[in-house]
Coordinates of N, CA and C in Angstrom, one line a residue:
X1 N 17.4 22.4 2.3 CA 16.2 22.2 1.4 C 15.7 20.8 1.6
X2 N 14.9 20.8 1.9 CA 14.2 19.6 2.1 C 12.8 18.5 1.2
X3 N 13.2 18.0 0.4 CA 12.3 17.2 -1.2 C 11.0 16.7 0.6
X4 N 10.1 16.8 -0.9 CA 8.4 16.5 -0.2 C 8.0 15.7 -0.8
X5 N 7.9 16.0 -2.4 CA 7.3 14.7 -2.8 C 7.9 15.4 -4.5
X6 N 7.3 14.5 -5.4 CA 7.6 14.9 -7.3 C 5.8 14.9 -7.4
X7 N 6.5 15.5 -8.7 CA 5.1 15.2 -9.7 C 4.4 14.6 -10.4
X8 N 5.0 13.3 -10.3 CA 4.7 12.3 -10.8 C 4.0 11.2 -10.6
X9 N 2.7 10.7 -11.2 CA 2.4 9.9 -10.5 C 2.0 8.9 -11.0
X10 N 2.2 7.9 -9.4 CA 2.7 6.5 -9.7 C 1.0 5.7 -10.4
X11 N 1.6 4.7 -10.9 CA 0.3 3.8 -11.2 C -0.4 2.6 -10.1
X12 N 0.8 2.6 -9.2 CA 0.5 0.9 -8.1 C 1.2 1.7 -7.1
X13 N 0.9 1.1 -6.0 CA 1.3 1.7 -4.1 C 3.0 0.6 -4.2
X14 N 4.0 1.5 -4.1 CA 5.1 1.4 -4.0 C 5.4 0.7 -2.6
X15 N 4.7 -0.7 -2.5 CA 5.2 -1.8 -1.6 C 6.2 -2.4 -0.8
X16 N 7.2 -2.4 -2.0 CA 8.6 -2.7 -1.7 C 9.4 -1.1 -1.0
X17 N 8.9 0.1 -1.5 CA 10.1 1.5 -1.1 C 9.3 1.4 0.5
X18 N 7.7 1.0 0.6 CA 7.7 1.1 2.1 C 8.0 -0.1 3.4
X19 N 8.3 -1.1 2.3 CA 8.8 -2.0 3.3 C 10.2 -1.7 3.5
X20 N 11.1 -0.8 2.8 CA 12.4 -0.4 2.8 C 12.3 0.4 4.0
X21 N 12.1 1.4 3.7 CA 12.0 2.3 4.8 C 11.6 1.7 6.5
X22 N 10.5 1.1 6.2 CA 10.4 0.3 8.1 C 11.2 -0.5 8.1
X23 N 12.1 -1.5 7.4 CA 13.3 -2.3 7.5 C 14.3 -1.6 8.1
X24 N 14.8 -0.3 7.4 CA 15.7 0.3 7.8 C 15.3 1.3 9.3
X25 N 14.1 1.7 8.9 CA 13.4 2.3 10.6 C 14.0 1.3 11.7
X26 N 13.3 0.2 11.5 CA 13.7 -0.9 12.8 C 15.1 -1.0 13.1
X27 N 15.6 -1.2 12.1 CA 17.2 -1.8 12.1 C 17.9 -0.6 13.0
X28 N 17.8 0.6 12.5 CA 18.2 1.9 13.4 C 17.7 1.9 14.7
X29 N 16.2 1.2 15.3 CA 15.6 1.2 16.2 C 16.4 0.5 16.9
X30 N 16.9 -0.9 16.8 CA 18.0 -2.1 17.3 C 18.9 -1.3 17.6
X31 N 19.2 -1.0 16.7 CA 21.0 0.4 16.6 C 20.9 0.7 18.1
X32 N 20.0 1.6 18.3 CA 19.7 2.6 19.6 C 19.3 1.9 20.8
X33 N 19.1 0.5 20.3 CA 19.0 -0.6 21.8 C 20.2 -1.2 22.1
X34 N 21.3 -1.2 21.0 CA 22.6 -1.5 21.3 C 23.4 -0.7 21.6
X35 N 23.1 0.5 21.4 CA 24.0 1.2 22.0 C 23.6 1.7 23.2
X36 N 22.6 1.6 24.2 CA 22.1 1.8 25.4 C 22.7 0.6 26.4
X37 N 22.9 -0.4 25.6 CA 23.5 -1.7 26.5 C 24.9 -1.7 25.9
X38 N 25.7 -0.9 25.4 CA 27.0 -1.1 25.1 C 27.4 -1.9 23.9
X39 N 26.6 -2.6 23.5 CA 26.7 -3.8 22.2 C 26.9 -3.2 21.1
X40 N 26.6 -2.0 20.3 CA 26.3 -1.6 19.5 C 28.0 -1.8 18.5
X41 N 29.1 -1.2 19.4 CA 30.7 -1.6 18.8 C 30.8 -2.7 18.1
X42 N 30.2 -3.4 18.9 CA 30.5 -5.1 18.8 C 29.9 -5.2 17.3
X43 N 28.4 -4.6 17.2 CA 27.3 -5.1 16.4 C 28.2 -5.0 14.5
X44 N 28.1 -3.6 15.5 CA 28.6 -2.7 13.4 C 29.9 -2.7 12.9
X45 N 30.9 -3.2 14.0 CA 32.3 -4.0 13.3 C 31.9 -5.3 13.0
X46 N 30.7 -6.4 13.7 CA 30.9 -7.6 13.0 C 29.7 -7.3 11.6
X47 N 29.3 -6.7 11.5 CA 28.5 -6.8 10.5 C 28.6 -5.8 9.6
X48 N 29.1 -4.3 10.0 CA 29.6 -3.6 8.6 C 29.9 -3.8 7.7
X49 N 30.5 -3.0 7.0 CA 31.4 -3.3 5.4 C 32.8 -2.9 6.3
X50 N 34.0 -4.0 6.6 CA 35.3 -3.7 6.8 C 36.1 -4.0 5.6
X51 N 36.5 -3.0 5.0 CA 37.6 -3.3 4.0 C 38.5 -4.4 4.1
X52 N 39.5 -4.0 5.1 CA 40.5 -4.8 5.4 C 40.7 -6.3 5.6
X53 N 39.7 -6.4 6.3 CA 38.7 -7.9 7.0 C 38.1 -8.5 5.8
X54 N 37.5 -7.9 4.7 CA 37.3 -9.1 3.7 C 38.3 -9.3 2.6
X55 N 38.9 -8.2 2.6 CA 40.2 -8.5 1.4 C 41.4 -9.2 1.8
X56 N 41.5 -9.2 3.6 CA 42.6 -9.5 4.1 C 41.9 -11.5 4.2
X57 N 40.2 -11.3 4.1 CA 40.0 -13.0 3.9 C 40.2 -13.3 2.8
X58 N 39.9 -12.9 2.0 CA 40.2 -13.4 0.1 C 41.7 -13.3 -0.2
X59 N 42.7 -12.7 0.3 CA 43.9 -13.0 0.4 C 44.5 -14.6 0.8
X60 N 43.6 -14.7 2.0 CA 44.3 -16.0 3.5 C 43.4 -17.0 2.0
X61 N 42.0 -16.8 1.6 CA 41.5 -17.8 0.9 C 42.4 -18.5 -0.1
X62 N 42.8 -17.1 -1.1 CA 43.1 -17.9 -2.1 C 44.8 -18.5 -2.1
X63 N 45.8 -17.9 -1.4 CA 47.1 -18.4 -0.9 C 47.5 -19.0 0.5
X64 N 46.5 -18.8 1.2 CA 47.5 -19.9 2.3 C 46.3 -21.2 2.5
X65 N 44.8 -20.6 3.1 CA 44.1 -21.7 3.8 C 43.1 -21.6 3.2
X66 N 42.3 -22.4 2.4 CA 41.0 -23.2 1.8 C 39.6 -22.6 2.5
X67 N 39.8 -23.3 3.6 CA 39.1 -23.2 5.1 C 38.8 -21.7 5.3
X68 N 39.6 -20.6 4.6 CA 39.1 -19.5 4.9 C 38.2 -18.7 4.3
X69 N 37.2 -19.8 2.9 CA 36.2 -19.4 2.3 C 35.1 -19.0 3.1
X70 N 35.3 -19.6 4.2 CA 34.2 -19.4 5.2 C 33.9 -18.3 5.5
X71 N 35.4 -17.4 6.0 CA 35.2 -16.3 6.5 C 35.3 -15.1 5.6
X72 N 35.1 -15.3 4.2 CA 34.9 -15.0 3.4 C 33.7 -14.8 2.8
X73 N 32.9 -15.8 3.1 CA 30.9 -15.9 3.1 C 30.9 -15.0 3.9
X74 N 31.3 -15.3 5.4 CA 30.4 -14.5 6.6 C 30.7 -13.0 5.8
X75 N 31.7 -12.4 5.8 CA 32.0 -11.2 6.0 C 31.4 -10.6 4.4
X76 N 31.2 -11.4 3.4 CA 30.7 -11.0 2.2 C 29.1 -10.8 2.8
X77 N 28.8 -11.0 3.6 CA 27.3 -10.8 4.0 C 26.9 -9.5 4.3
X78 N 28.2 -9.2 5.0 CA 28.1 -7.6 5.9 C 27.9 -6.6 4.4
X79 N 28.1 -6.9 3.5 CA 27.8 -6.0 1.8 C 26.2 -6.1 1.7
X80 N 25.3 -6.8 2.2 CA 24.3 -6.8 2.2 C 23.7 -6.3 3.4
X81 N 23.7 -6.6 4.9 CA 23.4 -6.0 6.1 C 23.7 -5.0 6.3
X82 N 25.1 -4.3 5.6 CA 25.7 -2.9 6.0 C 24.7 -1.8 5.2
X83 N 23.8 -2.4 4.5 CA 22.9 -1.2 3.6 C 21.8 -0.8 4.8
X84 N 21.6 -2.0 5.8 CA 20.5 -0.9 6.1 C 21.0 -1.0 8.0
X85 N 22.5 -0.4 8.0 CA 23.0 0.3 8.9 C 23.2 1.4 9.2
X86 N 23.1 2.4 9.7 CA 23.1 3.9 9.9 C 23.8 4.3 10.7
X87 N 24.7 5.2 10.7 CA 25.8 5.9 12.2 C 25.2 6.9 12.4
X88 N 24.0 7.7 12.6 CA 23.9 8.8 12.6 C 22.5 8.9 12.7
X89 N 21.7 9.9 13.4 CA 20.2 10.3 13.6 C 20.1 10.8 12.1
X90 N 21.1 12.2 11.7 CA 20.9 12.6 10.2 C 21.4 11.7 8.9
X91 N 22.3 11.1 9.2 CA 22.1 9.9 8.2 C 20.8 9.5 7.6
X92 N 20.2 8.7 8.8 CA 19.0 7.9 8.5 C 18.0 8.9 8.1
X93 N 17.5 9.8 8.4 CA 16.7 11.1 8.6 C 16.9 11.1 6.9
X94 N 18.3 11.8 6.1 CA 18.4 11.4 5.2 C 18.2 11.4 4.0
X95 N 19.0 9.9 4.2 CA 18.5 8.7 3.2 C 17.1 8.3 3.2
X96 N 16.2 8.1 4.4 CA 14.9 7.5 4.1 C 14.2 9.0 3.3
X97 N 14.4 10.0 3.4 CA 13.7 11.2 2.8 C 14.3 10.9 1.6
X98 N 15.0 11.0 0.6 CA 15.3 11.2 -0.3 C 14.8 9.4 -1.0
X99 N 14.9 8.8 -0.2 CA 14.1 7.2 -0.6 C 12.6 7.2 -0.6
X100 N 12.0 7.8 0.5 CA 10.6 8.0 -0.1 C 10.3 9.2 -1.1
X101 N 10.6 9.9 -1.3 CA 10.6 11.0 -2.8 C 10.5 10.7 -3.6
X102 N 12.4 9.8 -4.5 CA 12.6 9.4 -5.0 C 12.3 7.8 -5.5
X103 N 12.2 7.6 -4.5 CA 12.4 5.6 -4.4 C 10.5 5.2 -5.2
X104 N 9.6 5.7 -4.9 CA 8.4 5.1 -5.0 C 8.2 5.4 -6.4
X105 N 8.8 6.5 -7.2 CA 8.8 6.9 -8.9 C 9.4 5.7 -9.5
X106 N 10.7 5.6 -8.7 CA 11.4 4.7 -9.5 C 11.1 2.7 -9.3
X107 N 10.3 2.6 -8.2 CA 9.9 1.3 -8.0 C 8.5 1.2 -8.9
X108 N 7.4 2.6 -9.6 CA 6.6 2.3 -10.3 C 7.1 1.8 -11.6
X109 N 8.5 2.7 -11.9 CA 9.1 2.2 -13.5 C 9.4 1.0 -13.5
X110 N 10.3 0.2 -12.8 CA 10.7 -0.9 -12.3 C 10.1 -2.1 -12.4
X111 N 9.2 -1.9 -11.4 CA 8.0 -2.7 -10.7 C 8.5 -3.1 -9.6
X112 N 7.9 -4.0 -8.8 CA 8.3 -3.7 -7.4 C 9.6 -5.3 -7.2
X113 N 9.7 -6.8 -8.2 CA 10.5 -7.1 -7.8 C 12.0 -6.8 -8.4
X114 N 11.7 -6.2 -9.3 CA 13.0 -5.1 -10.1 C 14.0 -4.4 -9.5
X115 N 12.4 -3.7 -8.7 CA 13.3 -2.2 -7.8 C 14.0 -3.0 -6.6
X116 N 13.7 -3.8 -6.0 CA 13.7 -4.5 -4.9 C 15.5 -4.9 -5.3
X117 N 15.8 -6.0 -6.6 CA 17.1 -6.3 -6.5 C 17.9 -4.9 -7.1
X118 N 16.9 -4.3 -8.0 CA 18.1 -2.9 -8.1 C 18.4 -1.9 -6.7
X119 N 17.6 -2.3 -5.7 CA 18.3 -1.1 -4.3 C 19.5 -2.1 -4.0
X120 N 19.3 -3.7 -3.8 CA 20.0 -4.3 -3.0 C 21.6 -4.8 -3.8
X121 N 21.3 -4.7 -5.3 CA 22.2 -4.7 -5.8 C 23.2 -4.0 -6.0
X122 N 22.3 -2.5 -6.4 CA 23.3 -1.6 -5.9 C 24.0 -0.8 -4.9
X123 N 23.6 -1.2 -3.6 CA 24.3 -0.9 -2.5 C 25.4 -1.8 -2.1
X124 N 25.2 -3.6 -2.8 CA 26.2 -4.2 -2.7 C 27.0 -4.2 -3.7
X125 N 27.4 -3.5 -4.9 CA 28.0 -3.3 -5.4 C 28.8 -2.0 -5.4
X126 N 27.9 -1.3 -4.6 CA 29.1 0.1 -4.2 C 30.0 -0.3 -2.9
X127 N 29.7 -1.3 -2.0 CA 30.3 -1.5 -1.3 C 31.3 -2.3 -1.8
X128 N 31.4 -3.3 -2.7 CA 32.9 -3.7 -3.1 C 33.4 -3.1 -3.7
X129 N 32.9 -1.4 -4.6 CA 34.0 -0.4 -5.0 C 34.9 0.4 -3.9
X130 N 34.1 0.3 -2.7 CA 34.7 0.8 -1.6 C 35.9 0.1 -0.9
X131 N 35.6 -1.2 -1.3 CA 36.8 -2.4 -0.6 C 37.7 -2.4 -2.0
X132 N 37.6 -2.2 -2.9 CA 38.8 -2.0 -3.8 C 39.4 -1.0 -3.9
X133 N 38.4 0.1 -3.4 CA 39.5 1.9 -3.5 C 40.4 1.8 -2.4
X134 N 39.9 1.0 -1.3 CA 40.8 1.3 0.1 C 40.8 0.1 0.8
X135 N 41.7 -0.8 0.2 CA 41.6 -2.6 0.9 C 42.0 -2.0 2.5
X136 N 42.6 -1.5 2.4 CA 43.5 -1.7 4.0 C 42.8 -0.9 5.4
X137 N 41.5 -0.7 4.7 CA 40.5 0.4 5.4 C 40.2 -0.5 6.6
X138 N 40.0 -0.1 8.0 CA 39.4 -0.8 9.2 C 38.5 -0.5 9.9
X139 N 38.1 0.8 9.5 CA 37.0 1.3 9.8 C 35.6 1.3 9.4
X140 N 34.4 0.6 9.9 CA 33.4 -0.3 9.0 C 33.0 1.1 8.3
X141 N 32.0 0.1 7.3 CA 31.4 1.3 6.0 C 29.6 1.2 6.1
X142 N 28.8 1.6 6.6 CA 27.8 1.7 6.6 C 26.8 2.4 5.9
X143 N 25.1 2.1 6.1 CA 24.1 2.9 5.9 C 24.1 2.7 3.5
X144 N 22.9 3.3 3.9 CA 22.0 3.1 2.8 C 22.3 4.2 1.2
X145 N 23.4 4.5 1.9 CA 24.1 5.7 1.0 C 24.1 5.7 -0.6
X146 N 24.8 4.3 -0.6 CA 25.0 3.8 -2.5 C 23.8 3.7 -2.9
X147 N 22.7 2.5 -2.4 CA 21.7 2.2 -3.2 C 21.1 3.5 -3.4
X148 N 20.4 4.2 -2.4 CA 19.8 5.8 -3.1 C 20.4 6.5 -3.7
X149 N 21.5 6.5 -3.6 CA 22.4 7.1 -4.8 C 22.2 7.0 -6.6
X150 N 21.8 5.7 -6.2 CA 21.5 5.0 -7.3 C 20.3 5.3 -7.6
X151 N 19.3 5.0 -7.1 CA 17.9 5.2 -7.1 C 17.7 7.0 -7.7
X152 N 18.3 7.8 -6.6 CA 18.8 9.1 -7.6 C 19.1 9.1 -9.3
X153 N 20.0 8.6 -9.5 CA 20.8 8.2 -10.4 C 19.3 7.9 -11.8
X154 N 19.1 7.2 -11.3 CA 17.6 6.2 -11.9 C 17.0 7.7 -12.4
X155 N 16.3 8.0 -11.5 CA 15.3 8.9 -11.3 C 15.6 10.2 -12.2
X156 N 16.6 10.5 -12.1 CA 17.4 12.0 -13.1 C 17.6 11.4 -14.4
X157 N 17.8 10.4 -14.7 CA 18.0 10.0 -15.9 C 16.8 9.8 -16.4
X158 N 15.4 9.5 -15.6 CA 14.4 9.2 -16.5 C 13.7 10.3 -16.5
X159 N 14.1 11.0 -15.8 CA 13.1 12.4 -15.4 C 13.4 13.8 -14.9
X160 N 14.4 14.2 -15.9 CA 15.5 15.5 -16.0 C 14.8 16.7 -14.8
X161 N 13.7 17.0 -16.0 CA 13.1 18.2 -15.5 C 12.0 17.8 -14.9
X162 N 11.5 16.8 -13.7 CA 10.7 16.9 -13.2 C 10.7 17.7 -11.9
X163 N 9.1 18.5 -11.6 CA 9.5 19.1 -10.4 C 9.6 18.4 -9.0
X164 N 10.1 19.0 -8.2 CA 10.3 18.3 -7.0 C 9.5 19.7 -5.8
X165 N 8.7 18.8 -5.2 CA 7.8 19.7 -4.5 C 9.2 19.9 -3.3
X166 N 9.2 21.1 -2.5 CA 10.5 21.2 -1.7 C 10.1 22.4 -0.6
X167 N 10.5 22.1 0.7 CA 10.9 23.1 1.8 C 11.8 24.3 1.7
X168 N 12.0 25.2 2.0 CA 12.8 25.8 2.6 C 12.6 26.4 3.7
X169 N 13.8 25.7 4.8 CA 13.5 26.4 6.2 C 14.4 27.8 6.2
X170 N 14.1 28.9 6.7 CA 14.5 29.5 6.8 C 14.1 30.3 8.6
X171 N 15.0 30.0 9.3 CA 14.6 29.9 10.7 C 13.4 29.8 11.2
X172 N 12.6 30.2 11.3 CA 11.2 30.2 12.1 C 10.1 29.8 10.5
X173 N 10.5 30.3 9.7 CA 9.9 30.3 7.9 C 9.8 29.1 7.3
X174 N 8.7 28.0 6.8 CA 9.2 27.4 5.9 C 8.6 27.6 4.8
X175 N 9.3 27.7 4.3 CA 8.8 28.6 2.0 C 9.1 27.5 1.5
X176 N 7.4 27.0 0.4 CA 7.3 26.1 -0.3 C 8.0 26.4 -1.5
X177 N 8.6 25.4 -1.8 CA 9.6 26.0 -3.6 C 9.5 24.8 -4.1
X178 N 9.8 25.0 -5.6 CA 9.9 23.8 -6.9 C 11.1 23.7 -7.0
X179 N 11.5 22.6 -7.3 CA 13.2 22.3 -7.7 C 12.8 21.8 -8.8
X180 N 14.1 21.5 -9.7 CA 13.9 21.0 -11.2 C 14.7 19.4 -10.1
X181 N 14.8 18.1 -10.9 CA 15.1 16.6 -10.2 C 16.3 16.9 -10.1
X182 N 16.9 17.1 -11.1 CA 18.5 17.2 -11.7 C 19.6 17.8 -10.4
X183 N 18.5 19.0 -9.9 CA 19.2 20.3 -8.8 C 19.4 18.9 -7.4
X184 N 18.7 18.0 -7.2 CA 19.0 16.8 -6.3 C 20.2 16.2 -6.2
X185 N 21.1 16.0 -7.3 CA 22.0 15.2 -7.4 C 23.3 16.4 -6.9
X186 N 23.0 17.3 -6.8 CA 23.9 18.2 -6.6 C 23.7 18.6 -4.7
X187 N 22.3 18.7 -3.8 CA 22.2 18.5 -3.3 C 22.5 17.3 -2.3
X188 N 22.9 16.0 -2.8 CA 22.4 15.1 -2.0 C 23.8 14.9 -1.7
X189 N 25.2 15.3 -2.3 CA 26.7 15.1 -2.1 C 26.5 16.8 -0.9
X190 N 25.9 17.3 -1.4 CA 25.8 18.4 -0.1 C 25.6 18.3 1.5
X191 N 24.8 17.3 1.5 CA 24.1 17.3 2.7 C 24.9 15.6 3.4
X192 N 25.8 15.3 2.7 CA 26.6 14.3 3.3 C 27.6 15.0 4.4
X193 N 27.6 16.2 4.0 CA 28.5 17.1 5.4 C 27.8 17.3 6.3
X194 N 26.4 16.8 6.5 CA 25.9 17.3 8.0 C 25.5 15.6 8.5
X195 N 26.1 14.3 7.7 CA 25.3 13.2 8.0 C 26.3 13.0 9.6
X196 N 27.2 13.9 10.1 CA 27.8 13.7 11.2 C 26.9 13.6 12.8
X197 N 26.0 15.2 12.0 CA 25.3 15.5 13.0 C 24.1 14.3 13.8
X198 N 24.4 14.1 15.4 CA 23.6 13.3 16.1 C 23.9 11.7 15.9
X199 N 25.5 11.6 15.6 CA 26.2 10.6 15.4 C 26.0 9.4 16.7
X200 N 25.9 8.2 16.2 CA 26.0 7.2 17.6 C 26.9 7.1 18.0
X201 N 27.3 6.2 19.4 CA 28.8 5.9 20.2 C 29.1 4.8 19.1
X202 N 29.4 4.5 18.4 CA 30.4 3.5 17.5 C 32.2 2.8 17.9
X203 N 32.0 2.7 18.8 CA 33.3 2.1 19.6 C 34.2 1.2 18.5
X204 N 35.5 1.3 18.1 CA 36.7 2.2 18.7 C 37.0 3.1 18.2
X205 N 36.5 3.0 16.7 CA 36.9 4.0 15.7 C 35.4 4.9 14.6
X206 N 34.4 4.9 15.6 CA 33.0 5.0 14.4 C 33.2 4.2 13.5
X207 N 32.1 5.0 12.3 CA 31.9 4.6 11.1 C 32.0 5.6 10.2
X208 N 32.3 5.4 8.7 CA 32.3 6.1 7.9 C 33.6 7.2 7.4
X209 N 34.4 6.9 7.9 CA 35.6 7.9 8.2 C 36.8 8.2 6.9
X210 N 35.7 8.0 5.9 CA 37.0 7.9 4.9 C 36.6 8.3 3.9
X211 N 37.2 8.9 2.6 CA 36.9 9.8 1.6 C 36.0 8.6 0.4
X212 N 36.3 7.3 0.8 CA 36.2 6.3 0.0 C 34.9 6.0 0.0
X213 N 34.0 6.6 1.1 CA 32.2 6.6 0.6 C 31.9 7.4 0.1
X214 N 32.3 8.7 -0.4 CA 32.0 9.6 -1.3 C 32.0 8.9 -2.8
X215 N 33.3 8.4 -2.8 CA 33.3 7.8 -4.4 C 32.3 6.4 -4.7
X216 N 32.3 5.9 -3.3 CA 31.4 4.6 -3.3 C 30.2 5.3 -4.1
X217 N 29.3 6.5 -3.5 CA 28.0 7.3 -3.7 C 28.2 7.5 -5.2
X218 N 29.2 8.2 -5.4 CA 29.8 8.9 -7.2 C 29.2 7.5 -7.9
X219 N 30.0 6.1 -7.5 CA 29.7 4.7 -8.7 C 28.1 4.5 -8.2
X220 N 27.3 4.4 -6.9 CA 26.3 4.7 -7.0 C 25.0 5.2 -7.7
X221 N 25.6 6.4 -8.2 CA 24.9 7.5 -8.9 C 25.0 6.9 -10.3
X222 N 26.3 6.4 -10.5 CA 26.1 6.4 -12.1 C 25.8 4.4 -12.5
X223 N 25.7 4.1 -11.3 CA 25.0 2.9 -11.7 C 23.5 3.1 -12.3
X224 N 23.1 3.9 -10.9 CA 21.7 4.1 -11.6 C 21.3 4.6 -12.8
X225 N 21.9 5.7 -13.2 CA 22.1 6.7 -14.3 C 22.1 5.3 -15.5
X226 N 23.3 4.6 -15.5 CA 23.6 3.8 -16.8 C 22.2 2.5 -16.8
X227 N 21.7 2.1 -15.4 CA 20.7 0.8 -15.7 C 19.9 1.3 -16.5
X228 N 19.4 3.1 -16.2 CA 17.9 3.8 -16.3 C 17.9 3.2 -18.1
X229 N 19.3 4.1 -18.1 CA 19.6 4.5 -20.1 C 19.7 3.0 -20.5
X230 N 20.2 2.2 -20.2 CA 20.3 0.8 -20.5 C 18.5 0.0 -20.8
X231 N 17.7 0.6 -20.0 CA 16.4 0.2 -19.5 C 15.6 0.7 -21.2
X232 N 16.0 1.8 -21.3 CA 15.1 2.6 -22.2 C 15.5 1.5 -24.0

């Protein structure tokens, strides 16, 4: 099933959800130039979300060496660059679909520099739920998963029963259908089983390999959910 567009409409051109989307476009575009020249291992272990690597710096910080606040900055960074990383053609494919659907309703409620720290905040905030479920994790954590999660989250909470204009492919068929918003949140944990499909070379170990971005997406969802009701 594939969301088209809601019913809803905005009052001002959603500025910030499309500068998201060509941010994250390019960044995947880089992706696909690094991995044509071999760089790309290098790229998304130094810049991912590694569990291990930042808890194992906030450990050296606070009991052996001072000096390791540093590497404590660098790697707290990757909580912000890992949002608009992608392992996957269907990854990206996605998240940006379900970001432009959802994301331009909820950047009209918002307004645009609102929405802007609520994507960025909540994708770095799901990424340090992920480094506290699984400190000892070494395999980086990527892509834009949490913050739409959230942005979901937002959206169902302020707009239960709105329709969602929607696809259904059905081999050579595509059949226009209405979804209620709500049927989304149930969908979008669905379709994380095909984010495998058209995966990049990710040298040594990919990305994403662990049950601990599901639950990252779960605190995602209910970040949004709690700002929306908090907002009202």
């Amino acid at each position: 099933m594939i969301p088209i567009s809601d019913n809803i409409r905005c009052r001002s051109k959603p500025i910030i959800n499309y500068w998201l989307i060509g941010i994250n476009l390019a960044v995947f575009l880089w992706e696909l130039k690094l991995e044509l020249s071999e760089e790309l291992g290098y790229f998304v272990n130094s810049w991912g979300v590694i569990p291990a690597q930042i808890s194992g710096a906030i450990t050296n910080a606070l009991f052996f060496n001072n000096a390791a606040w540093i590497i404590v900055i660098w790697r707290a960074f990757s909580l912000l660059l890992g949002i608009f990383l992608h392992g996957s053609f269907s990854q990206i494919l996605g998240n940006l679909l379900f970001l432009w659907v959802f994301g331009k309703t909820v950047e009209n409620i918002l307004g645009h520099k609102r929405y802007l720290g609520f994507y960025l905040a909540a994708g770095m905030i799901t990424g340090v739920v992920q480094i506290l479920l699984e400190p000892s994790l070494t395999v980086p954590l990527i892509g834009a998963n949490g913050a739409i999660a959230a942005i979901l989250g937002a959206y169902v909470m302020k707009f239960p029963k709105a329709k969602i204009d929607t696809i259904l492919p059905l081999i050579i068929l595509y059949i226009p259908i209405q979804l209620p918003a709500f049927f989304y949140i149930f969908w979008w944990f669905g379709q994380q089983l095909f984010y495998g499909i058209g995966s990049l070379n990710i040298p040594p170990v990919g990305v994403n390999q662990s049950g601990v971005v599901f639950w990252g997406q779960v605190v995602g969802l209910l970040i949004g959910a709690a700002f929306m009701r908090l907002k009202r």
